Coordinates of C-alpha atoms and ligand atoms in Angstrom, one line a residue:
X205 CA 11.9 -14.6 -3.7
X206 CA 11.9 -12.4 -6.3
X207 CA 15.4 -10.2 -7.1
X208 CA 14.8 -6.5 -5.9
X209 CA 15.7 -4.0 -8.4
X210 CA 18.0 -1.5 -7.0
X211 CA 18.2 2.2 -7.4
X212 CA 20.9 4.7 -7.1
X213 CA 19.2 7.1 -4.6
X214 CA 15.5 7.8 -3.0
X215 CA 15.1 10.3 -5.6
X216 CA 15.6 7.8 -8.7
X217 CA 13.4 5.3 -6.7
X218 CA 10.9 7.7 -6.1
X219 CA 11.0 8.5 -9.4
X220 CA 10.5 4.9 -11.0
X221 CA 7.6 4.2 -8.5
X222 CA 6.0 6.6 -10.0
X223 CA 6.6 5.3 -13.7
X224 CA 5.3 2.1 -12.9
X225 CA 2.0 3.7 -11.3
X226 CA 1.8 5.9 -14.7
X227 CA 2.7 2.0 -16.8
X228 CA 0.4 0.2 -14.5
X229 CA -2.6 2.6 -15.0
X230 CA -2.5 2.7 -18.5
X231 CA -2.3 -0.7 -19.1
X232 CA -5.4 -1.6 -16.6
X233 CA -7.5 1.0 -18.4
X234 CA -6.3 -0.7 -21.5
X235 CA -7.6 -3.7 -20.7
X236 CA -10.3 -3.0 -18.6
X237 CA -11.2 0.3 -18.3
X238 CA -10.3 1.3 -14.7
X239 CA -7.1 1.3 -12.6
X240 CA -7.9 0.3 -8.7
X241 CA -4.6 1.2 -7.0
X242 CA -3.9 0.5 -2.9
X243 CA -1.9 3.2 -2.0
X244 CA 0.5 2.9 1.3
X245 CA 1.4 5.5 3.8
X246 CA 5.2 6.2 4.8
X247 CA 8.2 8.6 3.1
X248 CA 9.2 6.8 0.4
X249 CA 5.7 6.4 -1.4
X250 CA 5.1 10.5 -0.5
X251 CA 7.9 10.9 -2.5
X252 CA 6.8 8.7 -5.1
X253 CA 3.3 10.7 -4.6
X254 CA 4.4 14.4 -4.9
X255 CA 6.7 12.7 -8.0
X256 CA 3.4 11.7 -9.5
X257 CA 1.7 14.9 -9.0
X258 CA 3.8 17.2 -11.2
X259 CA 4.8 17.7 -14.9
X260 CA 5.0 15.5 -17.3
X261 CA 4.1 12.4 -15.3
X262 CA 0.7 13.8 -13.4
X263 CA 0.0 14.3 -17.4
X264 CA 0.3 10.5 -18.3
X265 CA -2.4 9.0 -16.6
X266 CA -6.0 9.1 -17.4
X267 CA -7.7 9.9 -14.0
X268 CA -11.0 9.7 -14.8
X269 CA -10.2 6.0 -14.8
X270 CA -8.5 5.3 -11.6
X271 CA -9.8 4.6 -8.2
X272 CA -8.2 4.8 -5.2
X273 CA -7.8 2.7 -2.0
X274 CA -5.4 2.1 1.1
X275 CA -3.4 -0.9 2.1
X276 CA -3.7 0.6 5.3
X277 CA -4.6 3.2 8.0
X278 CA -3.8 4.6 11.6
X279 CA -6.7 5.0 14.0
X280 CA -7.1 8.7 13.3
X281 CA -9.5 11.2 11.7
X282 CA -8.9 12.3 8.1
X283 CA -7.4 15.9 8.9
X284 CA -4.8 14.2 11.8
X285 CA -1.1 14.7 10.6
X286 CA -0.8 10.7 10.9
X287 CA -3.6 9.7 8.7
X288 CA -2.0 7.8 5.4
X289 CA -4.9 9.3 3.8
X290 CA -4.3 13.2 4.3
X291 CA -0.6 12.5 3.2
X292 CA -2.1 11.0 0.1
X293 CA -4.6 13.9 -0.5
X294 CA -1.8 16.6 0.4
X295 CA 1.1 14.6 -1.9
X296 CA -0.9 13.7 -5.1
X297 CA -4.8 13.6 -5.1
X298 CA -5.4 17.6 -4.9
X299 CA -2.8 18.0 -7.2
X300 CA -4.9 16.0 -10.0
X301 CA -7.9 15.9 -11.6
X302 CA -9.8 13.1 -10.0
X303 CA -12.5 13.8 -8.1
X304 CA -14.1 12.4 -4.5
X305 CA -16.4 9.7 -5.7
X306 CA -13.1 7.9 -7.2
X307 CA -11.2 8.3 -3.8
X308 CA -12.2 5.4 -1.2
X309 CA -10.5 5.6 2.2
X310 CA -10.6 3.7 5.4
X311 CA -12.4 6.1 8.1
X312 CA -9.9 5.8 10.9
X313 CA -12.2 7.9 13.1
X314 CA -14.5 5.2 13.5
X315 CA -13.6 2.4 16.1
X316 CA -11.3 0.5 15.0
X317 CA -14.1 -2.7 14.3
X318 CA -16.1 -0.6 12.8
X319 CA -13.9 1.1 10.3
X320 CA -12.6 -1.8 9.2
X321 CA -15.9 -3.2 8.8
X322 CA -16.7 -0.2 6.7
X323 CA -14.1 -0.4 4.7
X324 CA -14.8 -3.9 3.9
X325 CA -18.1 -3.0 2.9
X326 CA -16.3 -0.5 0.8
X327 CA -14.5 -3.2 -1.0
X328 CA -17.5 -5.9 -1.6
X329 CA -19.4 -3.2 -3.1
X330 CA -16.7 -2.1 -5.3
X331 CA -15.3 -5.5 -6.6
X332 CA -19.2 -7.0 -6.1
X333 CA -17.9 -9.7 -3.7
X334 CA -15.3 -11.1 -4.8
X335 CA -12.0 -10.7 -3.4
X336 CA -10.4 -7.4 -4.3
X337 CA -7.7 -7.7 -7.4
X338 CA -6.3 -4.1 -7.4
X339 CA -3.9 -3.6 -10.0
X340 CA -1.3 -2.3 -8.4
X341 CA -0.6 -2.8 -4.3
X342 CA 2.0 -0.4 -2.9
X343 CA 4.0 -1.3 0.2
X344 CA 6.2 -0.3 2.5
X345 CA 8.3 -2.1 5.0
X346 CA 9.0 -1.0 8.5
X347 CA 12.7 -1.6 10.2
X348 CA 10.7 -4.5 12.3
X349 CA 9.6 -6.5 9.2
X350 CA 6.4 -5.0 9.1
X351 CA 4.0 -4.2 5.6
X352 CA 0.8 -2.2 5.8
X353 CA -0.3 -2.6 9.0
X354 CA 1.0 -6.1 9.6
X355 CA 3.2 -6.0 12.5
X356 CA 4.9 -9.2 13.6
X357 CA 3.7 -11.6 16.2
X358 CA 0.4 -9.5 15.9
X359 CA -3.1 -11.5 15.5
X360 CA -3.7 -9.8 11.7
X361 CA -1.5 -12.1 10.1
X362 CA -3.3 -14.9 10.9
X363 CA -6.7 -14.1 9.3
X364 CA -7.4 -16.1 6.6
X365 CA -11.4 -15.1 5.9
X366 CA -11.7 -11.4 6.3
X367 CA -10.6 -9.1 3.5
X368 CA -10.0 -6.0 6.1
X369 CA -9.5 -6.2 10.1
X370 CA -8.7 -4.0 12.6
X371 CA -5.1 -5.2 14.1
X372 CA -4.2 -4.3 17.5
X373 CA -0.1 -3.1 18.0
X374 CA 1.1 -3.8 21.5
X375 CA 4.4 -1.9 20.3
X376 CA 2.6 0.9 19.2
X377 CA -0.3 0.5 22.0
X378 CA -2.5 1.7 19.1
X379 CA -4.9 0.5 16.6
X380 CA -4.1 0.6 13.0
X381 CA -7.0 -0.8 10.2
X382 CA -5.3 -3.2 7.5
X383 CA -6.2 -5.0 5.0
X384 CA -5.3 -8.8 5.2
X385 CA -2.8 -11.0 3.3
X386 CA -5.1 -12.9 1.1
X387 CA -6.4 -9.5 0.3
X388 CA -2.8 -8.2 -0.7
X389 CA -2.1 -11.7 -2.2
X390 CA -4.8 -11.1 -4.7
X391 CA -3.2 -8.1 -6.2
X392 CA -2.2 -8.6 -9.6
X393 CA 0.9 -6.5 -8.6
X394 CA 2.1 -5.6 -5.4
X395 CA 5.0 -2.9 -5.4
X396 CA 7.2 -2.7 -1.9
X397 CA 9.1 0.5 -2.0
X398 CA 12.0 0.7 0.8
X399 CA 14.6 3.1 1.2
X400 CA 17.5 4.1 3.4
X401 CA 19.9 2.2 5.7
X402 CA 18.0 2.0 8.5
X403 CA 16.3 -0.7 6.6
X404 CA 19.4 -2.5 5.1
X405 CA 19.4 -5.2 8.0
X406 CA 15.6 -6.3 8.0
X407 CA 15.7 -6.2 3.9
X408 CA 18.5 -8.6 3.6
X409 CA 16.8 -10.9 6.6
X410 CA 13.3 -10.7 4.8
X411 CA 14.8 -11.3 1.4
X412 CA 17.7 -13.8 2.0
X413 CA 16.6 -15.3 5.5
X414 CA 14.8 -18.3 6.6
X415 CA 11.4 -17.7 6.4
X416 CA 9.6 -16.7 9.5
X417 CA 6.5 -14.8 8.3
X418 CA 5.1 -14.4 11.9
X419 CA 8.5 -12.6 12.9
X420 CA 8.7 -11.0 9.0
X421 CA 5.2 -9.9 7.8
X422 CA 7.0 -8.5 4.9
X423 CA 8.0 -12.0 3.9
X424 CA 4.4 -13.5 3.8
X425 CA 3.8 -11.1 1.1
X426 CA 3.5 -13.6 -2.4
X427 CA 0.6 -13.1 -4.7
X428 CA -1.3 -16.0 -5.6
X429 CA -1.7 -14.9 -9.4
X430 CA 0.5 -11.4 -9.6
X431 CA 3.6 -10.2 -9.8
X432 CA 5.7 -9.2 -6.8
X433 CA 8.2 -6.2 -6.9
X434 CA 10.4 -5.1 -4.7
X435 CA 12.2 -1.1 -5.6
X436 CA 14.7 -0.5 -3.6
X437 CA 17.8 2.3 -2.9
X438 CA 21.5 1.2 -2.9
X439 CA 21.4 2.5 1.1
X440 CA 18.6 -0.2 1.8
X441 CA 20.0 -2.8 -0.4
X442 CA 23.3 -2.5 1.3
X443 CA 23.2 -6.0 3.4
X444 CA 22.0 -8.0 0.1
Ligands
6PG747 C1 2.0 3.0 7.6 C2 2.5 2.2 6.4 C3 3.6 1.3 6.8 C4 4.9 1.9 6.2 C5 6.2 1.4 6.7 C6 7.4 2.0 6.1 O1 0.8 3.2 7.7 O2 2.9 3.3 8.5 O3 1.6 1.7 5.6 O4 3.5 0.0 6.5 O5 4.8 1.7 4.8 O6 6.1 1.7 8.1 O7 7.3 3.4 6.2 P1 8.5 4.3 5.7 O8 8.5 4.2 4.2 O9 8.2 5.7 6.2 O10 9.8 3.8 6.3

């Protein structure tokens, strides 16, 4: 597994999140003119977001050239306060200059089959059917093991075909849209972000601990041809 690299506090992660979002963008429009970027709900990337949004960094990336996606989504319509996409909108995209055509979310107020059918479609269209390679995958990891919207022991983790499925959470007796792990696994860079204590147990298991990917979503996460990074805080790497 790959060494985390740890920061001092949320802040200085959030922070450094950020920078590699600005790094990563620059580089994929470099080389090939357009930065596809997954973004993930949860608190630490919002604070990476509203980082991203102001002065000097929001400055530092060409947004004409970036498009943006979602590891993930809750079975809820845009303007709910759970959708990962209004957090994204509210934290970074109306802060910049990029405009609605670049912005490609999972509609979470369809069913959940037929939003992630929809999103899929999404995808095909805009990688022209071949598996997605977004430049940059952003993560999070729940206290349970959980990434995106992989929950363990849940039938998601075993799809091997579809890029996108609709996952059902017993815990959460709820729906959530996700995109699969051959799908994240073909990310030429896929970014966890985990902060705080609360995750300082599960981290060190996923990390350090025999591998149980069904019981540890987190730990089935190892791109095929990509980089992996993991950005912690010193609270969540406290058990490493
Ligand atoms: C979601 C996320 C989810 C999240 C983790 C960690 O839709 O809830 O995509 O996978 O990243 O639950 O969330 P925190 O960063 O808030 O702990």
């Amino acid at each position: 597994m790959t060494s985390p690299i740890i920061y001092a506090t949320p802040g200085a992660l959030a922070t450094a999140a950020a920078e590699l979002f600005v790094q990563r963008a620059r580089d994929a429009i470099a080389d090939h003119g357009r930065f596809a970027v997954a973004l993930s709900g949860g608190s630490t990337p919002k604070a990476m977001y509203q980082r991203l949004a102001e002065h000097p960094l929001s400055h530092e990336v060409d947004w004409t050239h970036v498009q943006v996606f979602w590891g993930d989504e809750r079975a809820v319509p845009p303007d709910h306060h759970e959708s990962n996409y209004l957090m994204a909108q509210q934290a970074l995209l109306e802060e910049v200059p990029i405009s609605s055509a670049q912005i490609h979310r999972i509609r979470g107020e369809l069913p959940p089959d037929e939003a992630a059918d929809d999103y899929e479609a999404v995808l095909r269209a805009f990688f022209r059917g071949t598996r997605p390679r977004f430049d940059l995958l952003l993560l999070g990891m729940g206290d349970d093991g959980h990434t995106a919207s992989l929950f363990p022991g849940t039938a998601a983790l075993d799809e091997a075909e579809r890029w996108v499925v609709a996952n059902y959470v017993p815990k959460l007796a709820d729906w959530r849209i996700t995109l699969t792990l051959p799908t994240i696994n073909a990310a030429a860079c896929v970014a966890f972000l985990v902060a705080g204590e609360a995750k300082a147990e599960r981290l060190a298991e996923v990390l350090n601990g025999p591998r149980d990917p069904h019981r540890l979503p987190a730990q089935a996460i190892q791109p095929t041809d990509g980089e992996l990074l993991w950005l912690v805080d010193q609270a969540a790497a406290a058990g490493l």
